[in-house]
Coordinates of C-alpha atoms and ligand atoms in Angstrom, one line a residue:
M1 CA 24.0 -0.6 17.8
A2 CA 23.2 -3.9 19.4
S3 CA 20.1 -3.6 21.6
K4 CA 19.5 -6.0 24.4
V5 CA 16.2 -7.8 24.0
G6 CA 17.6 -10.7 26.0
T7 CA 19.6 -9.1 28.8
K8 CA 17.8 -5.8 29.4
T9 CA 14.4 -7.4 29.8
R10 CA 12.9 -10.7 30.8
S11 CA 11.5 -11.1 27.4
Q12 CA 11.3 -14.7 26.1
I13 CA 13.2 -13.5 23.1
R14 CA 17.0 -13.5 22.9
E15 CA 18.3 -11.1 20.3
F16 CA 21.1 -13.2 19.0
D17 CA 18.9 -16.3 18.7
L18 CA 16.3 -14.2 16.9
I19 CA 18.9 -12.9 14.5
R20 CA 20.3 -16.3 13.8
T21 CA 16.8 -17.7 13.2
L22 CA 16.0 -14.8 10.8
Q23 CA 19.2 -15.3 9.0
Q24 CA 18.5 -19.0 8.6
R25 CA 14.9 -18.7 7.6
H26 CA 14.8 -15.5 5.6
G27 CA 18.4 -14.5 4.8
R28 CA 19.0 -16.5 1.7
K29 CA 21.3 -14.5 -0.5
S30 CA 21.2 -13.8 -4.2
P31 CA 24.5 -13.0 -6.0
S32 CA 23.8 -9.2 -5.7
V33 CA 23.9 -9.5 -1.9
I34 CA 27.6 -9.5 -0.9
R35 CA 26.8 -9.4 2.9
G36 CA 23.3 -9.8 4.2
I37 CA 22.2 -10.4 7.9
G38 CA 25.1 -11.0 10.2
D39 CA 27.6 -8.2 9.7
D40 CA 27.7 -4.6 10.8
A41 CA 25.9 -3.5 7.6
A42 CA 24.6 -5.1 4.5
V43 CA 26.6 -4.8 1.2
V44 CA 24.9 -5.1 -2.2
T45 CA 26.2 -4.6 -5.7
S46 CA 24.4 -2.0 -7.8
E47 CA 24.1 -1.6 -11.5
A48 CA 26.1 1.4 -12.7
G49 CA 24.0 4.4 -13.4
R50 CA 20.8 3.1 -11.9
W51 CA 18.9 5.3 -9.5
S52 CA 18.3 3.9 -6.0
V53 CA 14.8 4.4 -4.6
L54 CA 14.5 4.2 -0.8
T55 CA 11.4 4.3 1.4
T56 CA 10.7 3.7 5.1
D57 CA 7.6 3.4 7.3
L58 CA 7.1 3.1 11.0
L59 CA 4.2 1.2 12.5
A60 CA 3.3 1.7 16.2
E61 CA 1.1 -0.7 18.1
G62 CA -2.1 1.2 19.2
I63 CA -1.7 3.8 16.5
H64 CA -1.4 1.7 13.3
F65 CA -2.6 -1.7 14.4
D66 CA -4.3 -3.4 17.3
L67 CA -3.2 -6.8 18.3
R68 CA -6.6 -7.6 19.7
T69 CA -8.0 -7.6 16.2
A70 CA -5.1 -8.1 13.9
M71 CA -2.8 -11.1 13.5
M72 CA 1.0 -10.7 13.4
A73 CA 1.3 -12.3 9.9
D74 CA -1.3 -9.8 8.5
I75 CA 0.5 -6.8 10.2
G76 CA 3.8 -8.0 8.6
F77 CA 2.2 -8.4 5.2
R78 CA 0.6 -5.0 5.3
A79 CA 3.8 -3.3 6.5
A80 CA 5.8 -4.8 3.6
A81 CA 3.0 -4.1 1.1
A82 CA 2.8 -0.5 2.0
N83 CA 6.5 0.0 1.3
L84 CA 6.3 -2.1 -1.8
S85 CA 3.5 0.2 -3.0
D86 CA 5.7 3.3 -2.5
I87 CA 8.3 1.7 -4.7
A88 CA 5.6 0.8 -7.2
A89 CA 4.4 4.4 -7.3
M90 CA 8.0 5.5 -8.3
G91 CA 7.9 3.0 -11.2
A92 CA 10.8 1.2 -9.6
T93 CA 11.8 -2.4 -8.9
P94 CA 12.0 -3.4 -5.2
Q95 CA 15.1 -5.3 -4.2
Y96 CA 15.9 -5.3 -0.5
I97 CA 14.1 -5.0 2.8
L98 CA 15.4 -4.0 6.2
V99 CA 13.3 -4.4 9.3
A100 CA 13.7 -2.6 12.7
L101 CA 11.7 -4.0 15.6
A102 CA 11.0 -3.0 19.1
I103 CA 9.4 -5.9 20.9
P104 CA 7.4 -5.6 24.2
R105 CA 8.3 -7.8 27.2
T106 CA 5.2 -9.8 26.5
G107 CA 6.2 -10.5 22.9
T108 CA 6.9 -14.1 21.9
S109 CA 9.3 -15.5 19.3
D110 CA 6.3 -17.1 17.7
Q111 CA 4.8 -13.6 17.2
V112 CA 8.1 -12.4 15.6
Q113 CA 8.2 -15.4 13.3
Q114 CA 4.6 -14.8 12.3
L115 CA 5.4 -11.2 11.6
Y116 CA 8.3 -12.1 9.3
R117 CA 6.2 -14.9 7.6
G118 CA 3.7 -12.2 6.6
M119 CA 6.4 -9.8 5.5
M120 CA 8.2 -12.3 3.4
A121 CA 4.9 -13.5 1.9
A122 CA 4.4 -10.0 0.5
C123 CA 8.1 -9.8 -0.6
R124 CA 8.5 -13.2 -2.2
P125 CA 6.6 -12.6 -5.5
H126 CA 8.9 -9.6 -6.1
H127 CA 12.1 -11.5 -5.1
V128 CA 12.8 -8.9 -2.4
Q129 CA 15.4 -10.0 0.0
L130 CA 15.7 -9.4 3.8
I131 CA 19.3 -8.0 4.2
G132 CA 19.2 -6.6 7.8
G133 CA 17.5 -4.6 10.5
D134 CA 17.7 -3.9 14.2
T135 CA 16.1 -5.2 17.3
S136 CA 15.3 -3.6 20.6
A137 CA 13.1 -4.1 23.7
S138 CA 10.1 -1.9 24.2
D139 CA 8.2 -0.7 27.3
C140 CA 5.3 0.6 25.3
G141 CA 4.1 -2.0 22.7
W142 CA 5.4 -3.1 19.3
F143 CA 7.2 -0.8 16.9
I144 CA 7.9 -2.1 13.4
S145 CA 9.9 -0.1 11.0
V146 CA 10.3 -1.3 7.4
T147 CA 12.8 0.1 4.9
L148 CA 12.7 -0.9 1.3
V149 CA 15.4 -0.4 -1.3
G150 CA 14.7 -0.5 -5.0
M151 CA 16.1 0.7 -8.3
V152 CA 14.9 2.4 -11.5
P153 CA 16.7 3.3 -14.8
P154 CA 18.0 6.9 -14.7
R155 CA 15.3 9.5 -15.4
K156 CA 12.5 6.9 -15.5
A157 CA 11.3 7.4 -11.9
L158 CA 7.7 8.6 -11.7
F159 CA 7.1 11.6 -9.5
R160 CA 4.0 13.3 -8.1
S161 CA 5.1 16.5 -9.8
G162 CA 4.8 15.7 -13.5
A163 CA 1.1 16.2 -14.2
R164 CA 0.2 18.8 -16.9
N165 CA -3.0 20.6 -17.8
G166 CA -5.0 18.3 -20.2
D167 CA -3.5 15.0 -18.9
L168 CA -6.0 12.3 -18.2
L169 CA -6.3 10.9 -14.7
Y170 CA -6.2 7.1 -14.2
V171 CA -6.4 4.6 -11.4
T172 CA -5.5 0.9 -11.3
G173 CA -7.7 -1.8 -9.9
T174 CA -10.8 -1.0 -7.8
I175 CA -11.0 1.5 -4.8
G176 CA -12.9 1.5 -1.6
D177 CA -12.5 -2.2 -0.9
S178 CA -9.9 -1.8 1.9
L179 CA -12.1 0.5 3.9
A180 CA -15.2 -1.7 3.4
G181 CA -13.0 -4.7 4.5
L182 CA -11.9 -2.8 7.6
M183 CA -15.5 -1.8 8.5
L184 CA -16.5 -5.5 8.1
L185 CA -13.7 -6.5 10.5
N186 CA -14.8 -3.9 13.0
E187 CA -18.4 -5.1 13.0
R188 CA -17.5 -8.7 13.8
P189 CA -19.1 -10.8 15.1
P190 CA -21.3 -10.6 12.0
R191 CA -24.6 -8.8 12.3
K192 CA -27.4 -11.3 13.0
T193 CA -30.3 -8.9 12.9
Q194 CA -30.8 -7.8 9.3
R195 CA -33.6 -5.4 8.7
P196 CA -36.2 -6.9 6.3
G197 CA -35.5 -5.9 2.8
T198 CA -31.8 -5.1 3.5
P199 CA -29.5 -6.9 1.0
T200 CA -27.1 -9.3 2.7
L201 CA -23.4 -9.7 1.9
S202 CA -22.3 -13.1 0.5
P203 CA -19.4 -14.8 2.3
R204 CA -17.5 -14.5 -1.0
H205 CA -17.8 -10.7 -1.0
Q206 CA -16.9 -10.5 2.7
Q207 CA -13.8 -12.6 2.1
F208 CA -12.8 -10.5 -0.9
L209 CA -13.1 -7.2 1.0
I210 CA -11.3 -8.4 4.1
G211 CA -8.6 -9.9 2.0
R212 CA -8.2 -6.5 0.2
H213 CA -7.7 -4.9 3.6
L214 CA -5.4 -7.4 5.2
R215 CA -3.4 -8.5 2.2
P216 CA -3.3 -5.6 -0.2
T217 CA -1.5 -6.0 -3.6
A218 CA 1.3 -3.5 -4.4
R219 CA 1.0 -2.7 -8.1
I220 CA 4.7 -3.3 -8.9
A221 CA 4.3 -4.5 -12.4
E222 CA 1.9 -1.7 -13.3
G223 CA 4.3 0.9 -12.0
Q224 CA 7.2 -0.6 -13.9
W225 CA 5.1 -0.6 -17.1
L226 CA 4.2 3.0 -16.6
S227 CA 7.7 4.1 -16.1
S228 CA 9.6 1.9 -18.6
D229 CA 7.3 2.9 -21.5
R230 CA 7.4 6.6 -20.3
L231 CA 3.6 6.6 -20.3
A232 CA 2.7 8.3 -17.0
T233 CA 3.5 11.9 -16.4
S234 CA 3.0 11.5 -12.6
A235 CA 2.0 8.8 -10.1
I236 CA 1.2 8.3 -6.5
D237 CA -0.1 5.3 -4.6
I238 CA -3.5 5.5 -2.8
S239 CA -2.6 5.2 0.8
D240 CA -4.6 8.2 2.3
G241 CA -7.7 7.9 0.1
L242 CA -8.3 9.0 -3.5
S243 CA -9.5 12.5 -2.4
G244 CA -6.3 13.2 -0.4
D245 CA -3.8 11.6 -2.8
L246 CA -5.2 13.4 -5.8
R247 CA -4.6 16.6 -3.9
H248 CA -0.9 15.6 -3.4
I249 CA -0.5 15.2 -7.2
C250 CA -2.2 18.6 -7.8
E251 CA -0.1 20.4 -5.2
E252 CA 3.2 18.9 -6.4
S253 CA 2.4 19.5 -10.0
H254 CA 0.8 22.9 -9.5
V255 CA -2.3 21.9 -11.3
G256 CA -6.0 21.4 -10.6
A257 CA -8.2 18.4 -11.5
E258 CA -11.6 17.3 -12.4
L259 CA -12.7 13.9 -11.0
D260 CA -15.7 12.1 -12.5
L261 CA -17.4 10.4 -9.6
G262 CA -19.5 8.2 -11.9
A263 CA -16.4 6.7 -13.4
L264 CA -14.7 5.4 -10.2
P265 CA -14.0 1.7 -10.4
L266 CA -15.9 0.0 -7.7
S267 CA -15.8 -3.8 -7.1
P268 CA -19.1 -5.7 -7.0
A269 CA -18.2 -6.6 -3.4
C270 CA -17.8 -2.9 -2.4
R271 CA -21.1 -2.0 -4.1
A272 CA -22.8 -5.0 -2.3
Y273 CA -21.4 -3.9 1.1
A274 CA -22.5 -0.3 0.6
A275 CA -26.0 -1.4 -0.4
A276 CA -26.2 -3.8 2.6
R277 CA -25.1 -1.0 5.1
R278 CA -26.9 1.8 3.3
L279 CA -23.7 3.6 2.6
D280 CA -22.6 5.5 -0.5
P281 CA -19.9 3.3 -2.3
V282 CA -18.4 6.5 -3.8
A283 CA -17.8 7.8 -0.3
L284 CA -15.9 4.6 0.5
A285 CA -13.8 5.0 -2.7
L286 CA -13.0 8.7 -2.1
T287 CA -12.1 8.6 1.6
G288 CA -10.9 5.0 2.1
G289 CA -7.2 4.8 2.3
E290 CA -4.9 1.8 2.0
D291 CA -6.2 0.5 -1.3
Y292 CA -2.6 0.7 -2.5
E293 CA -3.8 1.2 -6.1
L294 CA -1.8 3.6 -8.3
L295 CA -3.3 7.0 -9.3
F296 CA -1.5 8.4 -12.3
T297 CA -1.7 10.8 -15.2
L298 CA -0.9 10.5 -18.8
S299 CA -1.1 12.7 -21.9
P300 CA -4.2 12.2 -24.1
R301 CA -1.7 11.4 -26.9
H302 CA -0.9 8.1 -25.2
Q303 CA -4.4 7.2 -24.2
A304 CA -5.2 4.7 -26.9
Q305 CA -1.8 3.1 -26.8
S306 CA -1.9 2.8 -23.0
E307 CA -5.3 1.3 -22.8
Q308 CA -4.4 -1.3 -25.5
A309 CA -1.2 -2.2 -23.7
A310 CA -3.0 -2.4 -20.3
K311 CA -5.4 -4.9 -21.9
T312 CA -2.5 -7.0 -23.2
H313 CA -0.8 -7.0 -19.8
R314 CA -4.1 -7.7 -18.1
F315 CA -3.8 -4.5 -16.0
R316 CA -7.1 -3.0 -15.0
I317 CA -6.9 0.8 -15.5
T318 CA -9.8 3.3 -15.5
C319 CA -9.9 6.9 -16.6
I320 CA -11.5 8.8 -13.8
G321 CA -10.9 12.4 -14.8
A322 CA -8.5 15.0 -16.1
I323 CA -5.9 17.5 -15.1
R324 CA -7.0 21.2 -15.2
P325 CA -5.2 24.5 -14.6
A326 CA -4.4 25.2 -10.9
R327 CA -7.0 28.0 -10.8
H328 CA -9.7 25.4 -11.4
G329 CA -9.0 23.8 -8.1
V330 CA -9.9 20.1 -7.5
Q331 CA -13.5 19.6 -8.7
A332 CA -15.7 16.6 -8.8
V333 CA -18.5 16.0 -11.3
G334 CA -21.3 14.5 -9.2
P335 CA -24.2 12.2 -10.2
D336 CA -26.3 15.3 -11.2
G337 CA -23.6 16.3 -13.7
K338 CA -22.7 19.4 -11.7
K339 CA -19.2 20.3 -10.7
R340 CA -18.4 21.1 -7.1
P341 CA -15.2 21.4 -5.2
L342 CA -14.0 17.9 -4.1
P343 CA -14.5 17.6 -0.3
I344 CA -11.1 16.9 1.3
T345 CA -12.1 14.0 3.5
S346 CA -15.8 13.6 3.3
Y347 CA -18.2 12.8 0.5
E348 CA -21.2 14.1 2.6
H349 CA -21.3 17.2 0.4
F350 CA -22.5 15.2 -2.6
R351 CA -25.2 13.1 -0.9
Ligands
ADP401 P1 24.8 -3.9 15.3 O1 25.3 -3.9 16.6 O2 25.8 -3.7 14.2 O3 23.5 -3.1 15.1 P2 23.1 -6.2 15.4 O4 23.4 -7.2 16.4 O5 21.9 -5.3 15.7 O6 24.4 -5.4 15.0 O7 22.7 -6.9 14.1 C1 23.4 -8.0 13.6 C2 22.9 -8.4 12.2 O8 21.6 -8.8 12.3 C3 22.9 -7.2 11.2 O9 23.2 -7.8 10.0 C4 21.5 -6.7 11.3 O10 21.2 -6.0 10.1 C5 20.7 -7.9 11.5 N1 19.5 -7.7 12.3 C6 19.3 -7.3 13.5 N2 18.0 -7.2 13.9 C7 17.3 -7.6 12.8 C8 15.9 -7.7 12.5 N3 14.9 -7.4 13.4 N4 15.5 -8.2 11.3 C9 16.5 -8.5 10.4 N5 17.8 -8.4 10.6 C10 18.2 -8.0 11.8
MG402 MG1 21.6 -3.5 15.9

């Protein structure tokens, strides 16, 4: 349904102008797009037999982002990256994006353009095309809904439900960076008063962590590799935090797990931040969401082959534990070598 940004409100944005601009700037079509922006619905060709993978996310101002601290381009980038990451966790290839917007009366077309610039910056490396959306006015802040469409060869999709007792637990990249970056952003302007003896955080480390929070990388190539070579038995992307997302795999697969806290891959910047703020970096890694790394399981039979292939592809993967029977629950091996139940949201228990 056409919604009236221009006529219903005194917004500076006219819906039809907005759509025309979006079409011109971001609506370039590949041969697989029969109809993109500008008709009642988009039409795309699909390869016979492929499975379509679909995901959608809704971001609300004040709940998921705060315009006093975040820039529109970064919000757009993160919105697209979060959906791309869901596609990555399925082992699929992202293809098309649809964006539904509710724009407050105070919203400007410059803000909308910044938002799309950020979204398309996240999409471009994966050749994902904007093929449609919807636009409305809003009386209570911005709403940004992003839908991504992807595809995967039949029976190659990765699910949360495939982990088996004895499988090894792996994670891509490093974890905890995004939370450290968010905490850094929240403490701006930077602390001037450092206690004597407190390590300081270099500008390079600060930049890295803030970048990891504002512009996360969806692990598309890693997900495709894990699915196409049939290596992973299950996968999920880390959006709620390692502790919570591991639980999702365990629940869906009806298994337990053992997590080796000493093996968690932490970046030098995350370690430096934790040291400077007297925090436990493992707590950041366990509870910090929005790293958008992949958590996956594979059979020990495929361990050597997978680690060798990851090296060849230059994918960073780290073995951080193993799958156990359901009755084992979700346990963590702490610094003292003892096993304890993994706290759901807090690492306090292990301090
Ligand atoms: P309808 O009345 O059929 O919903 P619209 O006027 O809302 O038609 O949309 C016209 C075209 O513009 C459609 O192709 C739609 O997908 C696209 N579109 C509308 N809003 C957006 C948006 N915010 N981002 C991208 N495409 C949009
Ligand atoms: Mg519409």
